[in-house]
Coordinates of C-alpha atoms in Angstrom, one line a residue:
Chain A
M51 CA 87.9 -1.4 48.6
S52 CA 90.4 -0.2 51.2
S53 CA 94.0 -0.5 50.3
S54 CA 95.1 -4.0 51.2
G55 CA 98.0 -4.1 53.6
A56 CA 99.1 -7.7 54.0
S57 CA 95.8 -9.3 53.1
L58 CA 96.6 -10.4 49.6
Y59 CA 97.4 -14.1 49.5
L60 CA 99.5 -15.1 46.5
D61 CA 99.4 -18.6 45.0
P62 CA 102.7 -20.4 45.8
Q63 CA 102.7 -21.6 42.2
I64 CA 103.6 -18.1 41.3
R65 CA 106.8 -18.5 43.2
D66 CA 107.5 -21.9 41.5
W67 CA 106.6 -21.0 38.0
V68 CA 107.5 -17.3 37.7
L69 CA 110.1 -16.2 40.2
F70 CA 112.5 -19.1 40.0
P71 CA 112.4 -19.5 36.2
I72 CA 113.0 -15.8 35.6
T73 CA 116.0 -15.8 38.0
L74 CA 117.4 -19.0 36.5
V75 CA 117.1 -17.7 33.0
M76 CA 118.8 -14.4 33.9
I77 CA 121.7 -16.2 35.6
L78 CA 122.2 -18.5 32.6
V79 CA 121.9 -15.6 30.1
G80 CA 124.5 -13.7 32.2
I81 CA 126.9 -16.5 32.1
L82 CA 126.3 -16.9 28.3
R83 CA 127.0 -13.1 27.9
H84 CA 130.3 -13.5 29.8
Y85 CA 131.5 -16.3 27.6
V86 CA 130.4 -14.7 24.4
T87 CA 132.3 -11.6 25.4
I88 CA 135.4 -13.7 26.0
L89 CA 135.1 -15.2 22.5
L90 CA 134.5 -11.9 20.9
N91 CA 137.7 -10.5 22.4
S92 CA 140.2 -9.9 19.7
P93 CA 143.9 -9.9 20.5
P94 CA 145.4 -6.4 21.1
K95 CA 146.2 -4.6 18.0
R96 CA 149.9 -4.7 17.0
Q97 CA 151.5 -1.3 16.6
S98 CA 154.4 -0.4 14.5
R99 CA 157.7 0.6 16.0
A100 CA 157.2 4.2 15.0
A101 CA 153.8 4.3 16.6
I102 CA 155.2 2.9 19.9
R103 CA 158.0 5.4 19.8
E104 CA 155.7 8.3 19.3
Q105 CA 153.5 7.3 22.2
R106 CA 156.4 7.0 24.6
A107 CA 158.5 10.0 23.5
L108 CA 156.9 12.3 25.9
L109 CA 157.8 10.0 28.7
R110 CA 161.5 10.6 28.1
S111 CA 161.4 14.3 28.8
Q112 CA 159.1 13.7 31.8
I113 CA 161.6 11.3 33.3
L114 CA 164.4 13.8 32.8
R115 CA 162.4 16.6 34.3
A116 CA 161.2 14.6 37.3
T117 CA 164.6 14.8 38.9
S118 CA 165.8 18.0 37.5
S119 CA 166.0 20.0 40.7
N120 CA 168.2 17.4 42.4
S121 CA 169.5 15.7 39.3
P122 CA 172.0 12.8 39.4
L123 CA 173.4 14.0 36.1
P124 CA 176.4 16.4 35.8
P125 CA 175.6 19.7 34.0
T126 CA 177.1 18.8 30.7
F127 CA 175.2 15.5 30.5
Y128 CA 171.9 17.1 31.5
K129 CA 172.2 19.9 29.1
A130 CA 173.2 17.5 26.3
I131 CA 170.2 15.2 26.8
S132 CA 167.8 18.2 27.3
A133 CA 169.0 19.9 24.2
S134 CA 168.7 16.8 22.0
L135 CA 165.2 16.2 23.2
W136 CA 164.3 19.8 22.6
H137 CA 165.5 19.6 19.0
A138 CA 163.8 16.3 18.5
F139 CA 160.5 17.7 19.6
H140 CA 161.0 20.9 17.6
S141 CA 161.7 19.0 14.4
G142 CA 159.1 16.4 15.0
K143 CA 161.6 13.6 14.8
Y144 CA 159.6 11.3 17.0
L145 CA 156.4 11.6 15.1
K146 CA 155.0 8.4 13.6
D147 CA 155.1 9.6 10.0
G148 CA 158.4 11.4 10.4
P149 CA 159.1 15.1 10.7
P150 CA 156.6 17.3 8.7
K151 CA 158.1 18.3 5.4
E152 CA 158.7 21.9 4.4
G153 CA 155.8 23.6 2.7
D154 CA 153.2 21.0 3.9
A155 CA 150.1 22.5 5.5
P156 CA 150.2 21.7 9.2
P157 CA 148.7 18.3 9.5
T158 CA 145.2 18.1 11.0
P159 CA 144.8 15.3 13.5
A160 CA 143.3 12.4 11.7
S161 CA 139.6 12.2 12.3
I162 CA 138.5 9.0 14.1
L163 CA 136.5 7.7 11.2
T164 CA 139.4 7.8 8.8
N165 CA 142.1 6.3 11.0
P166 CA 141.7 2.5 10.6
D167 CA 143.3 1.5 14.0
Q168 CA 141.0 3.6 16.1
M169 CA 138.0 2.6 13.9
D170 CA 138.6 -1.0 14.9
G171 CA 138.8 -0.1 18.5
M172 CA 135.5 1.6 18.3
M173 CA 133.8 -1.2 16.5
D174 CA 135.1 -3.5 19.2
G175 CA 133.5 -1.4 21.9
M176 CA 130.2 -1.3 20.0
K177 CA 130.1 -5.0 19.5
K178 CA 130.5 -5.5 23.2
Q179 CA 127.7 -3.1 23.9
V180 CA 125.4 -4.9 21.5
V181 CA 126.1 -8.2 23.3
M182 CA 125.0 -6.5 26.5
M183 CA 121.9 -4.9 25.1
V184 CA 120.3 -7.6 23.0
P185 CA 119.8 -10.3 25.7
Q186 CA 118.2 -7.6 27.9
M187 CA 115.7 -6.7 25.2
V188 CA 114.9 -10.3 24.5
I189 CA 114.3 -11.2 28.1
M190 CA 112.2 -8.1 28.7
G191 CA 110.1 -9.0 25.7
W192 CA 109.7 -12.6 26.9
I193 CA 108.6 -11.5 30.3
N194 CA 106.1 -9.0 28.9
F195 CA 104.7 -11.7 26.7
F196 CA 104.4 -14.5 29.2
F197 CA 104.3 -13.1 32.6
Q198 CA 102.0 -10.1 32.2
G199 CA 98.9 -9.1 34.0
F200 CA 99.3 -10.5 37.5
V201 CA 100.9 -9.7 40.8
A202 CA 104.1 -11.5 41.3
I203 CA 105.6 -10.4 44.6
R204 CA 105.3 -8.0 47.4
L205 CA 108.3 -5.8 47.9
P206 CA 109.6 -5.8 51.5
F207 CA 110.1 -2.0 51.4
P208 CA 107.5 0.7 50.8
L209 CA 107.5 3.0 47.8
T210 CA 105.7 6.2 46.8
L211 CA 102.8 6.2 44.4
G212 CA 105.0 7.5 41.6
F213 CA 106.3 4.0 41.1
K214 CA 102.9 2.5 40.5
S215 CA 102.8 3.0 36.8
M216 CA 106.2 1.4 36.3
L217 CA 106.0 -1.5 38.7
Q218 CA 102.4 -2.4 38.2
R219 CA 102.2 -2.3 34.5
G220 CA 99.5 -4.6 33.3
I221 CA 97.6 -4.5 36.5
E222 CA 95.1 -1.8 36.3
T223 CA 94.1 -1.0 39.8
Q224 CA 94.0 2.3 41.5
D225 CA 94.1 1.5 45.2
M226 CA 96.5 -1.4 45.4
D227 CA 99.5 -0.8 47.5
V228 CA 102.7 -0.1 45.5
R229 CA 104.4 -2.9 47.2
W230 CA 102.5 -5.5 45.1
V231 CA 104.4 -5.5 41.8
S232 CA 104.4 -7.3 38.5
S233 CA 107.0 -9.7 37.2
L234 CA 108.8 -7.1 35.1
S235 CA 109.9 -5.4 38.3
W236 CA 111.2 -8.8 39.5
Y237 CA 113.2 -8.7 36.4
F238 CA 114.6 -5.3 37.3
L239 CA 115.4 -6.4 40.8
N240 CA 117.3 -9.4 39.4
F241 CA 119.1 -7.3 36.9
F242 CA 120.6 -5.1 39.5
G243 CA 121.0 -7.8 42.2
L244 CA 122.6 -10.7 40.4
N245 CA 126.0 -9.0 40.2
G246 CA 127.0 -10.7 43.4
V247 CA 126.0 -14.1 42.1
Y248 CA 128.0 -13.5 38.9
R249 CA 131.0 -12.6 41.0
L250 CA 130.7 -15.9 42.9
I251 CA 130.3 -18.0 39.8
L252 CA 132.5 -16.3 37.3
G253 CA 135.1 -14.6 39.5
N254 CA 135.7 -10.9 39.9
D255 CA 136.5 -9.9 36.4
N256 CA 133.3 -11.0 34.7
S257 CA 131.6 -9.3 31.7
A258 CA 128.1 -10.1 32.9
D259 CA 128.3 -7.3 35.4
S260 CA 125.6 -4.7 34.8
S261 CA 127.2 -2.0 36.8
K262 CA 130.1 -1.7 34.4
D263 CA 127.6 -1.8 31.6
M264 CA 125.8 1.3 32.9
A265 CA 129.1 3.2 33.2
N266 CA 130.1 2.3 29.6
S267 CA 126.9 3.2 28.0
S268 CA 126.4 6.6 29.7
P269 CA 127.2 9.5 27.3
F270 CA 129.8 10.9 29.6
A271 CA 132.0 7.9 29.3
A272 CA 131.8 7.9 25.5
A273 CA 132.8 11.6 25.3
G274 CA 135.7 10.9 27.7
Q275 CA 137.1 8.2 25.6
Q276 CA 137.0 9.8 22.2
P277 CA 139.3 12.8 22.6
M278 CA 142.0 10.5 24.0
Q279 CA 142.2 8.5 20.8
A280 CA 142.7 11.4 18.4
Q281 CA 145.7 13.0 20.1
D282 CA 147.8 15.4 18.2
Y283 CA 151.4 14.4 19.2
N284 CA 152.9 17.3 17.3
K285 CA 151.1 19.8 19.6
L286 CA 152.0 17.8 22.6
F287 CA 155.7 17.8 21.6
K288 CA 155.7 21.5 21.1
A289 CA 154.2 22.0 24.5
E290 CA 156.8 19.7 26.0
K291 CA 159.5 22.0 24.7
D292 CA 158.3 24.7 27.1
N293 CA 158.4 22.3 30.0
L294 CA 162.0 21.3 29.1
E295 CA 163.0 24.9 29.2
L296 CA 161.4 25.4 32.5
A297 CA 163.2 22.3 33.9
D298 CA 166.5 23.7 32.6
G299 CA 166.0 26.7 34.7
L300 CA 165.3 24.6 37.8
Y301 CA 168.2 22.2 37.2
S302 CA 170.7 21.7 40.0
W303 CA 173.2 18.9 40.3
A304 CA 172.9 16.6 43.3
C305 CA 176.7 16.5 43.7
K306 CA 177.0 20.2 44.1
D307 CA 178.6 20.9 47.5
V308 CA 178.4 17.2 48.3
E309 CA 181.9 17.3 49.7
L310 CA 180.7 19.8 52.3
R311 CA 177.8 17.6 53.3
V312 CA 179.9 14.5 53.6
L313 CA 182.6 16.3 55.6
R314 CA 180.1 17.7 58.0
R315 CA 178.3 14.4 58.4
Y316 CA 181.5 12.6 59.5
G317 CA 182.6 15.5 61.7
K318 CA 185.6 16.8 59.7
L319 CA 184.1 20.2 59.3
R320 CA 182.1 22.2 61.8
A321 CA 178.5 22.6 60.6
Chain B
M13 CA 156.8 -36.6 46.2
S14 CA 155.1 -35.2 43.2
A15 CA 153.1 -32.7 45.2
V16 CA 156.2 -31.3 46.8
S17 CA 157.9 -31.0 43.4
T18 CA 155.2 -29.0 41.7
D19 CA 155.0 -26.5 44.6
Q20 CA 158.8 -26.1 44.5
L21 CA 158.7 -25.6 40.8
A22 CA 155.9 -23.1 41.0
S23 CA 157.8 -21.0 43.6
W24 CA 160.9 -21.1 41.4
R25 CA 158.8 -19.9 38.5
A26 CA 157.4 -17.1 40.5
R27 CA 160.8 -15.9 41.6
G28 CA 162.7 -16.6 38.4
T29 CA 165.2 -18.8 40.2
R30 CA 167.7 -20.4 37.9
A31 CA 168.2 -23.8 39.7
S32 CA 168.5 -25.7 36.4
E33 CA 169.9 -29.0 37.6
Q34 CA 167.3 -29.5 40.2
T35 CA 164.5 -28.1 38.0
V36 CA 165.3 -30.7 35.4
K37 CA 165.6 -33.5 38.0
Q38 CA 162.2 -32.8 39.5
G39 CA 160.6 -31.6 36.3
L40 CA 161.5 -34.8 34.5
I41 CA 159.6 -36.9 37.0
V42 CA 156.6 -34.7 36.6
L43 CA 156.9 -34.8 32.8
H44 CA 157.2 -38.5 32.5
S45 CA 154.5 -39.3 35.0
G46 CA 152.1 -37.1 33.1
G47 CA 151.4 -35.2 36.3
Y48 CA 151.7 -31.9 34.6
K49 CA 148.5 -32.5 32.7
K50 CA 146.7 -32.1 36.0
M51 CA 148.1 -28.7 36.6
G52 CA 145.6 -27.0 34.4
N53 CA 146.9 -23.7 33.0
D54 CA 150.1 -23.9 34.9
A55 CA 151.1 -26.9 32.8
W56 CA 152.3 -24.6 30.0
S57 CA 154.4 -22.3 32.2
F58 CA 155.9 -25.5 33.7
L59 CA 156.8 -26.8 30.2
E60 CA 158.4 -23.5 29.4
Q61 CA 160.4 -23.6 32.7
L62 CA 161.5 -27.1 32.1
A63 CA 162.5 -26.4 28.5
L64 CA 164.7 -23.4 29.6
A65 CA 166.3 -25.4 32.4
S66 CA 167.1 -28.3 30.3
L67 CA 168.6 -26.0 27.6
D68 CA 170.7 -24.5 30.4
I69 CA 172.3 -27.9 31.3
G70 CA 172.5 -29.1 27.7
R71 CA 169.7 -31.7 27.7
L72 CA 168.4 -30.7 24.3
D73 CA 166.2 -33.8 24.0
I74 CA 164.0 -32.8 27.0
A75 CA 163.8 -29.3 25.7
D76 CA 162.6 -30.6 22.3
E77 CA 159.8 -32.6 24.0
C78 CA 158.5 -29.7 25.9
I79 CA 158.7 -27.3 23.0
E80 CA 156.9 -29.8 20.8
Q81 CA 154.0 -29.8 23.2
L82 CA 153.9 -26.1 23.5
V83 CA 153.9 -25.6 19.7
E84 CA 151.0 -28.0 19.4
E85 CA 149.0 -26.1 21.9
F86 CA 149.9 -22.5 21.0
P87 CA 150.7 -22.3 17.3
G88 CA 152.1 -18.9 16.4
S89 CA 152.4 -17.6 19.9
P90 CA 155.2 -15.0 20.3
R91 CA 156.3 -16.5 23.6
V92 CA 156.7 -19.9 22.0
E93 CA 158.6 -18.4 19.1
C94 CA 161.1 -17.0 21.5
L95 CA 161.5 -20.4 23.1
K96 CA 162.1 -21.9 19.7
G97 CA 164.7 -19.3 19.0
I98 CA 166.5 -20.1 22.2
R99 CA 166.5 -23.8 21.3
I100 CA 168.2 -23.0 18.0
E101 CA 170.7 -20.9 19.8
A102 CA 171.6 -24.0 21.9
G103 CA 172.4 -25.8 18.7
D104 CA 175.6 -25.8 16.7
K105 CA 175.4 -22.8 14.4
P106 CA 174.7 -19.4 15.8
Q107 CA 174.0 -18.1 12.3
D108 CA 170.9 -20.3 12.2
A109 CA 169.7 -18.5 15.3
L110 CA 170.4 -15.1 13.8
N111 CA 168.5 -16.0 10.6
F112 CA 165.6 -17.3 12.7
Y113 CA 165.4 -14.1 14.7
E114 CA 165.6 -11.9 11.6
A115 CA 162.8 -13.7 9.9
A116 CA 160.6 -13.7 13.0
L117 CA 161.3 -9.9 13.5
V118 CA 160.2 -9.2 10.0
E119 CA 156.9 -10.7 10.8
D120 CA 156.5 -9.1 14.2
D121 CA 158.8 -6.3 14.6
T122 CA 157.8 -5.2 18.1
N123 CA 158.3 -8.4 19.9
V124 CA 160.6 -7.3 22.7
A125 CA 161.7 -10.8 23.8
L126 CA 162.8 -11.8 20.3
W127 CA 164.6 -8.5 19.7
K128 CA 166.5 -8.8 22.9
R129 CA 167.5 -12.4 22.1
Q130 CA 168.8 -11.2 18.7
I131 CA 170.9 -8.5 20.4
A132 CA 172.2 -11.0 22.9
V133 CA 173.3 -13.5 20.1
L134 CA 174.9 -10.6 18.1
R135 CA 176.9 -9.6 21.2
S136 CA 178.0 -13.1 22.0
Q137 CA 179.4 -13.6 18.5
G138 CA 182.2 -11.2 19.3
S139 CA 184.0 -8.7 17.1
H140 CA 182.4 -9.2 13.7
T141 CA 178.8 -8.7 14.9
I142 CA 179.3 -6.4 17.9
Q143 CA 178.8 -3.3 15.7
K144 CA 175.4 -4.6 14.6
A145 CA 174.6 -5.5 18.2
V146 CA 175.3 -1.9 19.2
E147 CA 173.2 -0.5 16.3
E148 CA 170.2 -2.8 17.1
L149 CA 170.4 -2.0 20.8
T150 CA 170.5 1.7 20.2
R151 CA 167.5 1.4 17.9
Y152 CA 165.7 -0.7 20.6
L153 CA 166.4 1.9 23.2
D154 CA 165.2 4.7 21.0
I155 CA 161.8 3.0 21.1
F156 CA 161.7 1.4 24.6
Y157 CA 163.5 4.1 26.5
T158 CA 162.6 3.0 30.0
D159 CA 164.4 -0.4 29.9
V160 CA 167.1 0.0 32.6
E161 CA 168.5 -3.5 31.9
A162 CA 169.1 -2.6 28.3
W163 CA 170.8 0.7 29.1
T164 CA 173.2 -1.1 31.5
E165 CA 173.8 -3.7 28.8
L166 CA 174.7 -1.0 26.3
S167 CA 177.0 0.6 28.8
D168 CA 178.7 -2.7 29.4
I169 CA 179.2 -3.3 25.7
Y170 CA 180.8 0.1 25.3
A171 CA 183.0 -0.4 28.3
E172 CA 184.2 -3.7 26.8
L173 CA 185.1 -1.9 23.7
N174 CA 187.0 0.7 25.8
L175 CA 184.6 3.5 24.7
Y176 CA 184.2 4.9 28.2
T177 CA 182.7 8.2 27.3
L178 CA 179.8 6.5 25.5
S179 CA 179.5 4.0 28.3
L180 CA 179.2 7.0 30.7
Q181 CA 176.5 8.5 28.6
S182 CA 174.5 5.3 28.7
L183 CA 174.9 5.1 32.4
A184 CA 173.6 8.7 32.6
H185 CA 170.2 7.4 31.2
V186 CA 170.3 4.6 33.8
L187 CA 170.7 7.2 36.5
V188 CA 167.8 9.3 35.3
L189 CA 165.6 6.2 35.2
A190 CA 166.7 4.7 38.5
S191 CA 167.9 7.6 40.5
Q192 CA 167.6 6.0 44.0
N193 CA 169.8 3.0 43.4
P194 CA 173.3 3.7 44.8
F195 CA 174.9 0.8 42.9
Y196 CA 174.2 2.5 39.6
V197 CA 175.7 5.7 40.9
L198 CA 178.7 3.7 42.0
R199 CA 179.1 2.2 38.6
F200 CA 178.9 5.7 37.1
A201 CA 181.7 6.8 39.4
E202 CA 183.9 3.8 38.5
T203 CA 183.3 4.3 34.8
A204 CA 184.1 8.0 35.1
Y205 CA 187.4 7.1 36.9
T206 CA 188.3 4.6 34.2
A207 CA 187.5 7.2 31.5
G208 CA 190.0 9.5 33.2
D209 CA 187.5 12.1 34.5
I210 CA 188.8 12.1 38.1
P211 CA 187.0 15.1 39.4
L212 CA 183.7 13.7 38.2
A213 CA 184.5 10.3 39.7
L214 CA 185.4 12.0 43.1
K215 CA 182.1 13.9 43.2
T216 CA 180.1 10.8 42.3
Y217 CA 181.8 8.7 44.9
L218 CA 180.9 11.3 47.4
R219 CA 177.4 11.1 46.2
V220 CA 177.3 7.4 46.9
I221 CA 178.5 8.0 50.4
D222 CA 175.9 10.8 50.7
M223 CA 173.2 8.5 49.6
D224 CA 174.2 5.8 52.1
E225 CA 171.8 5.0 54.8
P226 CA 173.4 4.4 58.2
D227 CA 172.3 0.8 58.2
P228 CA 174.7 -2.0 59.0
V229 CA 173.8 -4.0 55.9
Q230 CA 176.5 -6.1 54.5
G231 CA 177.5 -5.3 51.0
N232 CA 176.2 -1.8 50.7
A233 CA 177.8 0.5 48.1
A234 CA 179.4 2.8 50.5
K235 CA 182.4 0.7 51.3
R236 CA 183.5 0.6 47.7
A237 CA 182.8 4.3 47.5
W238 CA 185.3 4.9 50.3
W239 CA 187.9 3.1 48.2
G240 CA 187.1 5.1 45.2
L241 CA 187.2 8.3 47.2
K242 CA 190.7 7.4 48.6
T243 CA 192.1 6.7 45.1
S244 CA 190.6 9.7 43.4
A245 CA 191.5 12.1 46.3
T246 CA 195.1 11.0 46.3
R247 CA 195.3 11.4 42.6
L248 CA 193.9 14.9 42.7
L249 CA 196.2 15.9 45.5
S250 CA 199.3 14.8 43.7
S251 CA 198.3 16.4 40.4
P252 CA 195.8 19.1 41.1
S253 CA 195.1 20.2 37.5
L254 CA 193.7 17.0 36.0
P255 CA 191.5 17.6 32.9
S256 CA 187.8 16.8 33.3
E257 CA 185.9 16.0 30.2
S258 CA 182.6 16.9 31.9
Q259 CA 184.2 20.2 33.1
T260 CA 183.6 19.3 36.8
Q261 CA 185.3 21.5 39.3
P262 CA 187.2 19.5 41.9
P263 CA 186.9 20.5 45.6
S264 CA 189.5 22.9 47.1
A265 CA 192.9 21.5 48.2
E266 CA 191.9 21.8 51.9
H267 CA 188.8 19.8 51.4
L268 CA 190.6 17.3 49.4
R269 CA 193.0 16.8 52.3
L270 CA 190.2 16.4 54.7
L271 CA 188.5 13.9 52.4
D272 CA 191.6 11.9 52.1
E273 CA 191.9 11.7 55.9
L274 CA 188.3 10.7 56.2
A275 CA 188.6 8.0 53.6
T276 CA 191.8 6.6 55.3
E277 CA 190.0 6.4 58.6
Q278 CA 186.9 4.7 57.2
L279 CA 189.0 2.2 55.3
A280 CA 191.2 1.4 58.4
E281 CA 187.9 0.8 60.2
V282 CA 187.0 -1.9 57.7
Y283 CA 190.2 -3.8 58.4
R284 CA 190.0 -3.4 62.2
S285 CA 190.1 -6.5 64.2
T286 CA 186.8 -7.2 65.9
S287 CA 185.7 -9.8 68.4
A288 CA 184.6 -12.0 65.5
V289 CA 187.9 -11.7 63.6
S290 CA 190.9 -11.5 65.8
Q291 CA 193.5 -10.7 63.2
V292 CA 192.7 -9.5 59.8
Q293 CA 195.1 -10.8 57.1
G294 CA 197.0 -8.3 55.2
R295 CA 196.3 -5.4 57.6
D296 CA 199.9 -4.3 57.8
V297 CA 200.3 -4.2 54.0
F298 CA 197.0 -2.4 53.7
L299 CA 198.0 0.3 56.3
A300 CA 201.3 0.7 54.6
W301 CA 199.5 1.4 51.3
L302 CA 197.1 3.8 53.0
S303 CA 199.9 6.0 54.2
G304 CA 201.8 5.1 51.0
P305 CA 204.3 6.7 48.6
N306 CA 201.8 9.4 47.6
R307 CA 202.5 11.2 50.8

């Protein structure tokens, strides 16, 4: 049997009873996922005053240093603020649990598992991933059970023979063109393609989007998120002390020689 | 009529306009006709806007109606708590408001809106609570350092209490946070002058002039800075060794003289008669002052 080009004729009932139902079910499940995610969203965790202060303490010295080379502050003011920040970082005044006491072993950054706040954050993320995964598995199982063993559509684009095993699962032929595929591949096509439809129905910020899902579940993303949560503020503060000293060296008051600039600008002094 | 009202109200909401009389007038129509129910999610912001506007003009009954509906819909919401607090402030006893805020802050101690309202009430009660207001505000700023409005408020409180050095220090933080705004620099200069640090004031006035863009915009900071320059230059010329708390070096006498001349010219320019204004009132008096007894 020669490889059939366009000579296979598919029953239109396949279109009515296979393609449309699968697409419809996927759209509805996507919308369901979106609303379940909204319901599962817990309100942001409330942080204590000390925790907020600790998080924002670095910002203070960064703000001071940002303008240090053309600073609006006179020297005495700048040095006073810089010195007080330096001492605060040195003594650990801004740390959430207060400055480390004498004689304590240097505190190890709390591991993620023992810190209750971060644990909750992780559980939240995992719950969301489960909501994404489970419907996908269920639908794949359903399709495999009901819609197996026949050709569903013909792809409009050609593919290499490598795809045969994946796209024609259940149809054991050797010579059939790879463009004739089973219904599971229709599922995959829908999976990647319905994002546009979701964006139309649910608006831009929907949780039925599979592209964000992929990014979240890749191992790189997970590794990127975790170190951020267990930051050791003590070390960061100590590092910031060096930055403060550097900025001190670069410091220059904006009003230095300002009288010369103004006089020149208005022509009272030759340039 | 109703369609126009809701659009107008929405634009006021977006811009934070405080047109309370008109808001209440139009808002009342929308409220009583039930039109706000058709606004969807905007209905709640509308109720909040109407509540605040009616508290502003003293119509506590309307405010109560709005707040009742909001409480029903959003029990325990921090935003609604703040609104309830403001309603209590509008009542007779300020101590009630303070108690309310204390209790609410015990439950939720990082609610910025509540905390700031508490500080505002403490400040408005005058001398017996101003100390506590300053303490609370300082504690607030220790945590939320980047709040420029709060730093200017602190500086204002200190200035009211005549603690000009502390006021200046608060303004220093404002300058670091908003270094491009000439009006804050001008305020720094004027506070320095009031605190008695004339060389610092002079330098800072010069900085305002330096920052000024040559743009004929009405009400820019430079005109006031020329005034400040004139007054501080004449003072330094008459008593050259004024003490400076910030140890600022004043410019040399020659430069001071030139600056004085420049300031005089610029100020005379302001009072010049133009085609729009044929004779400026008080010009003679002003010119006499300019070349005044200091010379």
